[in-house]
Short mmCIF file of C-alpha atoms and ligand atoms in Angstrom, two decimals:
data_model
loop_
_atom_site.label_atom_id
_atom_site.label_comp_id
_atom_site.label_asym_id
_atom_site.label_seq_id
_atom_site.Cartn_x
_atom_site.Cartn_y
_atom_site.Cartn_z
CA MET X 1 -0.05 0.13 -0.10
CA THR X 2 1.35 3.51 -0.71
CA SER X 3 2.02 5.79 2.42
CA PHE X 4 1.61 9.34 2.38
CA ILE X 5 3.69 11.46 4.62
CA GLN X 6 1.22 13.77 6.87
CA LEU X 7 1.87 17.34 5.44
CA PRO X 8 0.31 20.37 7.51
CA THR X 9 -3.60 21.01 6.69
CA GLN X 10 -2.79 24.78 7.23
CA VAL X 11 -0.13 26.91 6.00
CA LYS X 12 0.72 30.77 7.12
CA LEU X 13 2.56 32.77 4.44
CA VAL X 14 4.37 35.83 5.24
CA ASP X 15 4.43 37.91 2.18
CA VAL X 16 8.02 39.67 2.33
CA GLY X 17 7.58 41.53 -1.04
CA PRO X 18 7.39 44.99 0.20
CA ARG X 19 10.63 44.45 1.81
CA ASP X 20 12.62 41.86 0.63
CA GLY X 21 10.93 42.12 -2.85
CA LEU X 22 11.37 45.56 -3.30
CA GLN X 23 14.76 46.19 -1.44
CA ASN X 24 16.45 45.46 -4.40
CA GLU X 25 15.00 47.91 -7.03
CA LYS X 26 17.41 49.91 -8.51
CA GLN X 27 14.76 52.75 -9.87
CA PRO X 28 13.26 54.29 -6.77
CA VAL X 29 9.92 52.97 -5.87
CA PRO X 30 7.33 55.82 -4.34
CA ALA X 31 6.07 54.99 -1.04
CA ALA X 32 2.55 55.37 -2.54
CA VAL X 33 2.99 52.05 -4.45
CA LYS X 34 4.65 50.18 -1.45
CA ILE X 35 1.72 51.12 0.76
CA GLU X 36 -0.97 50.47 -2.25
CA LEU X 37 0.73 46.97 -2.41
CA VAL X 38 0.62 46.33 1.49
CA HIS X 39 -3.22 47.52 0.79
CA ARG X 40 -3.76 44.82 -1.86
CA LEU X 41 -1.71 42.11 -0.07
CA GLN X 42 -4.18 42.22 2.71
CA ALA X 43 -6.98 42.63 0.72
CA ALA X 44 -5.72 39.25 -0.93
CA GLY X 45 -5.89 37.43 2.81
CA LEU X 46 -2.34 37.63 3.50
CA LYS X 47 -2.26 37.54 7.47
CA GLU X 48 1.32 39.17 7.62
CA ILE X 49 3.13 41.19 5.72
CA GLU X 50 6.83 42.48 6.04
CA VAL X 51 6.58 45.91 5.20
CA THR X 52 9.91 47.65 5.20
CA SER X 53 13.49 47.65 7.12
CA TYR X 54 15.14 50.23 9.40
CA VAL X 55 18.89 49.70 7.89
CA SER X 56 21.07 52.46 6.68
CA PRO X 57 19.84 54.65 3.77
CA LYS X 58 23.51 54.76 2.47
CA TRP X 59 23.40 51.02 2.14
CA VAL X 60 20.09 50.12 1.07
CA PRO X 61 18.63 53.74 -0.28
CA GLN X 62 15.10 51.89 -1.21
CA MET X 63 14.00 51.31 2.14
CA ALA X 64 14.73 55.00 3.49
CA ASP X 65 10.98 55.48 3.14
CA ASN X 66 10.40 53.19 6.10
CA HIS X 67 8.59 55.82 8.38
CA GLU X 68 6.51 56.79 5.47
CA VAL X 69 5.24 53.65 4.39
CA MET X 70 4.82 52.43 7.91
CA GLN X 71 2.73 55.63 8.60
CA GLY X 72 0.60 55.26 5.28
CA ILE X 73 -0.68 51.85 5.62
CA GLN X 74 -4.45 51.05 6.77
CA ARG X 75 -3.69 48.46 9.37
CA GLN X 76 -6.27 45.82 8.98
CA PRO X 77 -7.28 44.00 12.03
CA GLY X 78 -5.77 40.68 12.09
CA VAL X 79 -3.08 41.39 9.99
CA ARG X 80 0.60 41.56 11.58
CA TYR X 81 3.13 43.94 10.21
CA SER X 82 6.68 43.01 10.18
CA VAL X 83 10.02 45.11 9.88
CA LEU X 84 14.02 44.52 9.76
CA THR X 85 15.62 45.81 12.33
CA PRO X 86 19.57 45.09 12.69
CA ASN X 87 20.58 47.22 15.56
CA LEU X 88 19.09 49.46 18.48
CA LYS X 89 18.95 52.41 16.13
CA GLY X 90 16.92 50.63 13.81
CA PHE X 91 14.67 49.43 16.36
CA GLU X 92 14.27 53.01 18.13
CA ALA X 93 13.06 54.24 14.56
CA ALA X 94 10.82 51.38 14.38
CA LEU X 95 9.14 51.63 17.77
CA LEU X 96 7.76 54.98 16.71
CA ASP X 97 5.76 53.17 13.60
CA GLN X 98 4.70 50.36 16.28
CA PRO X 99 5.39 47.15 13.92
CA ASP X 100 3.67 43.98 15.21
CA GLU X 101 7.07 41.94 15.01
CA ILE X 102 10.69 43.17 14.32
CA VAL X 103 13.15 41.02 12.76
CA VAL X 104 16.65 40.62 13.86
CA PHE X 105 18.97 39.08 10.90
CA GLY X 106 21.86 37.12 10.81
CA ALA X 107 24.01 34.75 8.77
CA ALA X 108 24.91 31.15 9.13
CA SER X 109 27.85 32.30 7.03
CA GLU X 110 30.79 34.87 8.23
CA ALA X 111 31.60 36.22 5.18
CA PHE X 112 27.88 37.09 4.64
CA SER X 113 27.24 38.60 7.97
CA GLN X 114 30.34 41.26 7.13
CA LYS X 115 29.08 42.01 3.45
CA ASN X 116 25.63 42.15 4.81
CA ILE X 117 25.43 44.12 8.10
CA ASN X 118 29.41 45.06 8.63
CA CYS X 119 30.35 42.66 11.45
CA SER X 120 30.92 39.06 12.65
CA ILE X 121 28.28 36.68 13.38
CA ALA X 122 29.49 37.14 16.99
CA GLU X 123 29.06 40.88 16.94
CA SER X 124 25.91 40.67 15.14
CA ILE X 125 24.60 38.68 18.33
CA GLU X 126 25.72 41.35 20.62
CA ARG X 127 24.04 44.03 18.71
CA PHE X 128 20.95 42.11 18.65
CA ALA X 129 20.61 41.01 22.14
CA PRO X 130 19.74 44.41 23.41
CA VAL X 131 17.05 44.89 20.71
CA VAL X 132 15.60 41.54 21.11
CA ALA X 133 15.36 42.76 24.98
CA ALA X 134 13.53 46.24 24.05
CA ALA X 135 11.10 44.64 21.67
CA LYS X 136 9.86 42.11 24.15
CA ALA X 137 9.90 44.84 27.11
CA ALA X 138 7.52 46.68 24.45
CA GLY X 139 5.53 43.58 24.06
CA ILE X 140 6.54 42.96 20.53
CA TYR X 141 7.16 39.69 18.84
CA VAL X 142 11.05 39.14 17.84
CA ARG X 143 11.94 36.66 14.56
CA GLY X 144 15.29 36.00 13.55
CA ALA X 145 16.31 35.49 9.90
CA MET X 146 19.08 33.33 9.17
CA SER X 147 20.83 33.71 5.74
CA CYS X 148 22.93 31.34 3.98
CA THR X 149 21.69 28.30 5.77
CA VAL X 150 22.80 26.01 2.94
CA GLY X 151 24.79 28.31 0.81
CA CYS X 152 26.41 31.67 0.75
CA PRO X 153 28.00 33.52 -2.07
CA TYR X 154 31.10 34.36 -0.83
CA GLU X 155 31.71 31.05 1.26
CA GLY X 156 29.97 28.47 -0.89
CA GLU X 157 28.56 24.98 0.99
CA ILE X 158 27.45 25.79 4.36
CA ALA X 159 27.49 22.96 7.01
CA PRO X 160 24.18 22.18 9.00
CA GLU X 161 26.52 22.56 12.44
CA ARG X 162 26.90 26.41 11.31
CA VAL X 163 22.81 26.81 11.31
CA ALA X 164 22.38 24.92 14.49
CA TYR X 165 25.43 27.42 15.92
CA LEU X 166 23.42 30.10 14.72
CA ALA X 167 20.04 29.03 15.97
CA GLY X 168 21.36 28.52 19.30
CA LEU X 169 22.77 31.91 19.32
CA MET X 170 19.59 33.21 18.49
CA ALA X 171 18.03 31.12 21.24
CA GLU X 172 20.04 32.36 23.67
CA ILE X 173 19.21 36.00 23.27
CA GLY X 174 15.69 35.20 23.39
CA VAL X 175 14.83 35.33 19.64
CA GLN X 176 10.95 33.57 19.45
CA HIS X 177 10.84 32.55 15.63
CA VAL X 178 13.47 31.81 13.40
CA GLY X 179 13.46 31.75 9.31
CA VAL X 180 15.58 29.24 7.77
CA ALA X 181 16.93 31.09 4.39
CA ASP X 182 18.29 30.10 1.53
CA THR X 183 19.39 33.40 0.35
CA ILE X 184 20.73 32.58 -2.73
CA GLY X 185 18.50 29.87 -3.88
CA VAL X 186 21.04 27.25 -4.52
CA GLY X 187 19.39 24.73 -2.11
CA THR X 188 17.92 21.54 -3.05
CA PRO X 189 15.57 19.60 -0.41
CA ARG X 190 17.53 17.37 1.28
CA LYS X 191 20.28 20.04 2.06
CA VAL X 192 17.23 22.39 3.21
CA GLN X 193 15.76 19.55 5.01
CA ALA X 194 19.40 19.26 6.94
CA ALA X 195 19.25 22.91 7.53
CA ILE X 196 15.88 22.84 9.24
CA GLU X 197 16.77 20.02 11.06
CA ALA X 198 20.04 21.89 12.48
CA THR X 199 17.57 24.61 13.70
CA LEU X 200 15.09 22.02 15.27
CA LYS X 201 18.06 21.61 17.71
CA HIS X 202 17.09 24.89 19.32
CA PHE X 203 13.76 25.96 18.04
CA ALA X 204 10.37 24.20 18.25
CA LEU X 205 8.53 23.23 14.87
CA ASP X 206 6.11 25.99 15.62
CA ASP X 207 8.91 28.72 15.77
CA ILE X 208 10.55 27.81 12.49
CA SER X 209 9.79 29.33 8.81
CA GLY X 210 11.18 28.54 5.60
CA HIS X 211 12.50 31.55 3.48
CA PHE X 212 13.50 30.28 0.08
CA HIS X 213 14.89 32.37 -3.01
CA ASP X 214 14.42 30.68 -6.54
CA THR X 215 17.33 31.49 -8.33
CA TYR X 216 17.74 27.80 -9.56
CA GLY X 217 14.19 27.20 -9.59
CA GLN X 218 14.19 24.80 -6.39
CA ALA X 219 12.35 27.09 -3.88
CA LEU X 220 8.79 25.07 -4.59
CA ALA X 221 10.76 21.78 -4.05
CA ASN X 222 12.47 23.04 -1.01
CA THR X 223 8.86 24.18 0.32
CA LEU X 224 7.72 20.88 -0.18
CA ALA X 225 10.44 19.24 1.59
CA ALA X 226 10.05 21.49 4.68
CA LEU X 227 6.25 20.64 4.43
CA GLU X 228 7.39 17.19 4.71
CA LEU X 229 9.23 18.01 8.18
CA GLY X 230 6.29 19.60 9.49
CA VAL X 231 7.02 23.36 8.89
CA TRP X 232 3.85 25.09 8.25
CA GLN X 233 5.02 28.78 7.81
CA PHE X 234 6.79 30.50 4.84
CA ASP X 235 7.85 33.98 3.86
CA THR X 236 7.27 34.26 -0.20
CA SER X 237 6.96 37.31 -2.27
CA VAL X 238 4.28 38.53 -4.32
CA ALA X 239 5.02 38.40 -8.34
CA GLY X 240 8.70 36.62 -7.21
CA LEU X 241 10.00 39.93 -6.53
CA GLY X 242 12.99 40.52 -4.95
CA GLY X 243 16.68 39.46 -3.96
CA CYS X 244 19.42 40.80 -1.58
CA PRO X 245 21.74 43.53 -2.56
CA TYR X 246 24.43 41.84 -0.90
CA ALA X 247 23.89 38.49 -2.73
CA LYS X 248 24.54 39.04 -6.13
CA GLY X 249 22.79 37.43 -8.91
CA ALA X 250 20.14 36.02 -6.06
CA THR X 251 16.62 36.50 -7.71
CA GLY X 252 13.31 36.93 -5.59
CA ASN X 253 11.82 34.68 -2.99
CA VAL X 254 9.86 32.14 -4.08
CA ALA X 255 6.21 33.64 -5.41
CA THR X 256 3.44 33.91 -3.12
CA GLU X 257 1.34 33.01 -5.86
CA ASP X 258 3.24 29.99 -7.14
CA VAL X 259 3.19 28.81 -3.48
CA VAL X 260 -0.51 29.25 -2.93
CA TYR X 261 -1.15 27.41 -6.13
CA LEU X 262 0.85 24.32 -4.98
CA LEU X 263 -0.64 24.45 -1.20
CA HIS X 264 -4.30 24.74 -2.63
CA GLY X 265 -3.58 21.69 -5.10
CA MET X 266 -2.60 19.59 -2.16
CA GLY X 267 -5.88 20.81 -0.19
CA ILE X 268 -3.79 22.75 2.06
CA ALA X 269 -5.38 26.12 3.54
CA THR X 270 -3.89 29.43 3.14
CA GLY X 271 -7.13 31.59 3.44
CA ILE X 272 -5.46 33.52 0.26
CA ASP X 273 -7.59 34.59 -2.20
CA LEU X 274 -5.52 33.21 -5.42
CA ASP X 275 -7.35 35.58 -7.95
CA ALA X 276 -6.86 38.52 -5.83
CA LEU X 277 -3.67 37.82 -5.25
CA VAL X 278 -2.68 37.49 -8.90
CA ASP X 279 -3.99 41.07 -9.81
CA ALA X 280 -1.68 42.14 -6.71
CA GLY X 281 1.16 40.45 -8.64
CA ALA X 282 -0.14 41.71 -11.95
CA TRP X 283 -0.54 45.41 -10.54
CA ILE X 284 3.34 45.42 -9.01
CA SER X 285 5.07 43.99 -11.99
CA GLU X 286 2.98 46.85 -14.15
CA GLN X 287 4.32 49.30 -11.63
CA LEU X 288 7.62 48.22 -11.77
CA GLY X 289 7.36 47.72 -15.81
CA ARG X 290 8.02 44.16 -16.15
CA PRO X 291 6.35 40.83 -16.39
CA SER X 292 5.38 39.21 -13.23
CA GLY X 293 7.86 36.97 -11.43
CA SER X 294 5.27 34.10 -10.59
CA ARG X 295 4.59 31.45 -13.35
CA VAL X 296 1.51 30.74 -11.96
CA GLY X 297 0.31 34.67 -12.03
CA ARG X 298 1.48 34.49 -15.63
CA ALA X 299 -0.47 31.38 -16.24
CA LEU X 300 -3.77 32.71 -14.74
CA LEU X 301 -3.63 35.89 -16.34
CA ALA X 302 -3.24 34.22 -19.66
CA LYS X 303 -6.14 31.62 -18.91
CA ARG X 304 -8.20 34.92 -18.14
CA MET X 305 -7.55 36.59 -21.59
CA ASN X 306 -8.59 33.52 -23.47
P1 HMG M 1 27.38 50.03 10.41
O1 HMG M 1 27.92 50.90 9.05
O2 HMG M 1 28.42 48.70 10.59
O3 HMG M 1 26.66 50.73 11.46
O4 HMG M 1 26.14 49.33 9.28
P2 HMG M 1 27.28 52.00 12.22
O5 HMG M 1 26.61 51.55 13.44
O6 HMG M 1 28.84 52.20 12.24
O7 HMG M 1 26.78 53.28 11.60
C1 HMG M 1 27.08 53.77 10.34
C2 HMG M 1 26.50 54.71 9.60
O8 HMG M 1 25.08 53.93 9.71
C3 HMG M 1 26.12 55.76 11.01
O9 HMG M 1 25.63 57.18 10.08
C4 HMG M 1 24.73 55.49 11.46
O10 HMG M 1 23.95 56.37 12.30
C5 HMG M 1 23.97 54.78 10.64
P3 HMG M 1 26.56 58.32 9.61
O11 HMG M 1 27.19 58.91 10.84
O12 HMG M 1 27.97 57.55 8.67
O13 HMG M 1 25.76 59.11 8.83
N1 HMG M 1 23.38 53.56 10.91
C6 HMG M 1 21.72 53.30 10.63
N2 HMG M 1 20.94 54.18 9.86
C7 HMG M 1 19.80 53.74 9.72
N3 HMG M 1 19.12 52.94 10.42
C8 HMG M 1 20.14 52.16 10.77
C9 HMG M 1 21.53 52.52 11.08
N4 HMG M 1 22.61 51.49 11.64
C10 HMG M 1 23.53 52.56 11.54
N5 HMG M 1 19.54 50.85 11.78
C11 HMG M 1 23.92 48.50 9.09
C12 HMG M 1 25.25 48.45 9.76
C13 HMG M 1 23.73 47.07 10.06
C14 HMG M 1 23.13 49.65 9.73
C15 HMG M 1 24.46 48.36 7.88
O14 HMG M 1 25.47 47.34 7.64
C16 HMG M 1 22.87 47.95 6.92
O15 HMG M 1 22.27 48.99 6.90
N6 HMG M 1 23.16 46.93 6.02
C17 HMG M 1 22.03 46.66 5.35
C18 HMG M 1 21.51 45.28 5.40
C19 HMG M 1 20.31 45.00 4.84
O16 HMG M 1 19.35 45.59 5.01
N7 HMG M 1 20.35 43.88 3.99
C20 HMG M 1 19.26 43.44 3.22
C21 HMG M 1 18.23 43.14 3.98
S1 HMG M 1 18.47 41.17 4.83
C22 HMG M 1 18.21 40.61 3.67
O17 HMG M 1 17.52 40.62 2.51
C23 HMG M 1 18.10 38.77 3.87
C24 HMG M 1 16.46 38.05 4.47
O18 HMG M 1 15.91 38.32 3.51
C25 HMG M 1 16.88 36.52 4.70
C26 HMG M 1 17.64 35.98 3.32
O19 HMG M 1 17.25 35.99 2.47
O20 HMG M 1 18.75 35.66 3.58
C27 HMG M 1 16.26 38.62 5.64
MG1 MG M 2 15.59 37.21 1.71
#
């Protein structure tokens, strides 16, 4: 008899498009467009949206309008709004805009930590510790993003032990949830599972999410591999927007539309209206002047035309 692995029946998707998606755009994207994107995502049923980051505007000019964007969005009850805060300066600025969740972001690779946040892994943890404490004191939930958990643009393959090391440090300083990120999209299912298993040494399954970039077209397979381990939370990006400025060549996160199609096709609930999401993806792609990076989005739009 065929036996199937029991997959989660419900999945939560965090759309990171406004932040991870747009941070890498070369042309300035007006704050009004970012705000409208957030509105369209929440109207499509997204329950968490990563809106912006409070990083140096010299490093990432595209996110310099963080305050304007956070102040401009009309919040919908039941939706959580998260933002990236690499240090206390960023956290203090973010606090004025009252995010529901902040994200400290570290890397399993020493070289990527240096390139991305200008400090070693150990120094990053020292910087994060007071941010985590201050956020918790303010009643703000703390997520940790772990970059380069399978591969690094500077160091190559990353061993699971290094992921476990970083996850352990994040747990020690009180981070409540971690995202296992394949920053440059080089991972394949078994490697991603090894990174998740390493993370499970320090975090419960319910406190782990997957964050897969799709550079090598593996992100849907990696999502399924994570689901097989019971992971039920994923970061995705509408229209497959994005890439990291410090990971050259890396493309966007797996498209939210593609993941929703995969999940709904397997009978897994997301609470997301795929048609409305496809419209949101088509809209932002039009604003950016290029076709959507979501295959599902493009296919469903083409079907509507026929
Ligand atoms: P630094 O230069 O080491 O910091 O940057 P510093 O403390 O020495 O300060 C230098 C200058 O930056 C000072 O200004 C500070 O005021 C300012 P100056 O006196 O020269 O005018 N500064 C800040 N300004 C605004 N907001 C702040 C802030 N902190 C210092 N928070 C820093 C350290 C982390 C700030 C810098 O390296 C930086 O901004 N890096 C950008 C990192 C980034 O946004 N990367 C992309 C997001 S991560 C990602 O995409 C990966 C993820 O998706 C998961 C995955 O896929 O892997 C999450
Ligand atoms: Mg990312």
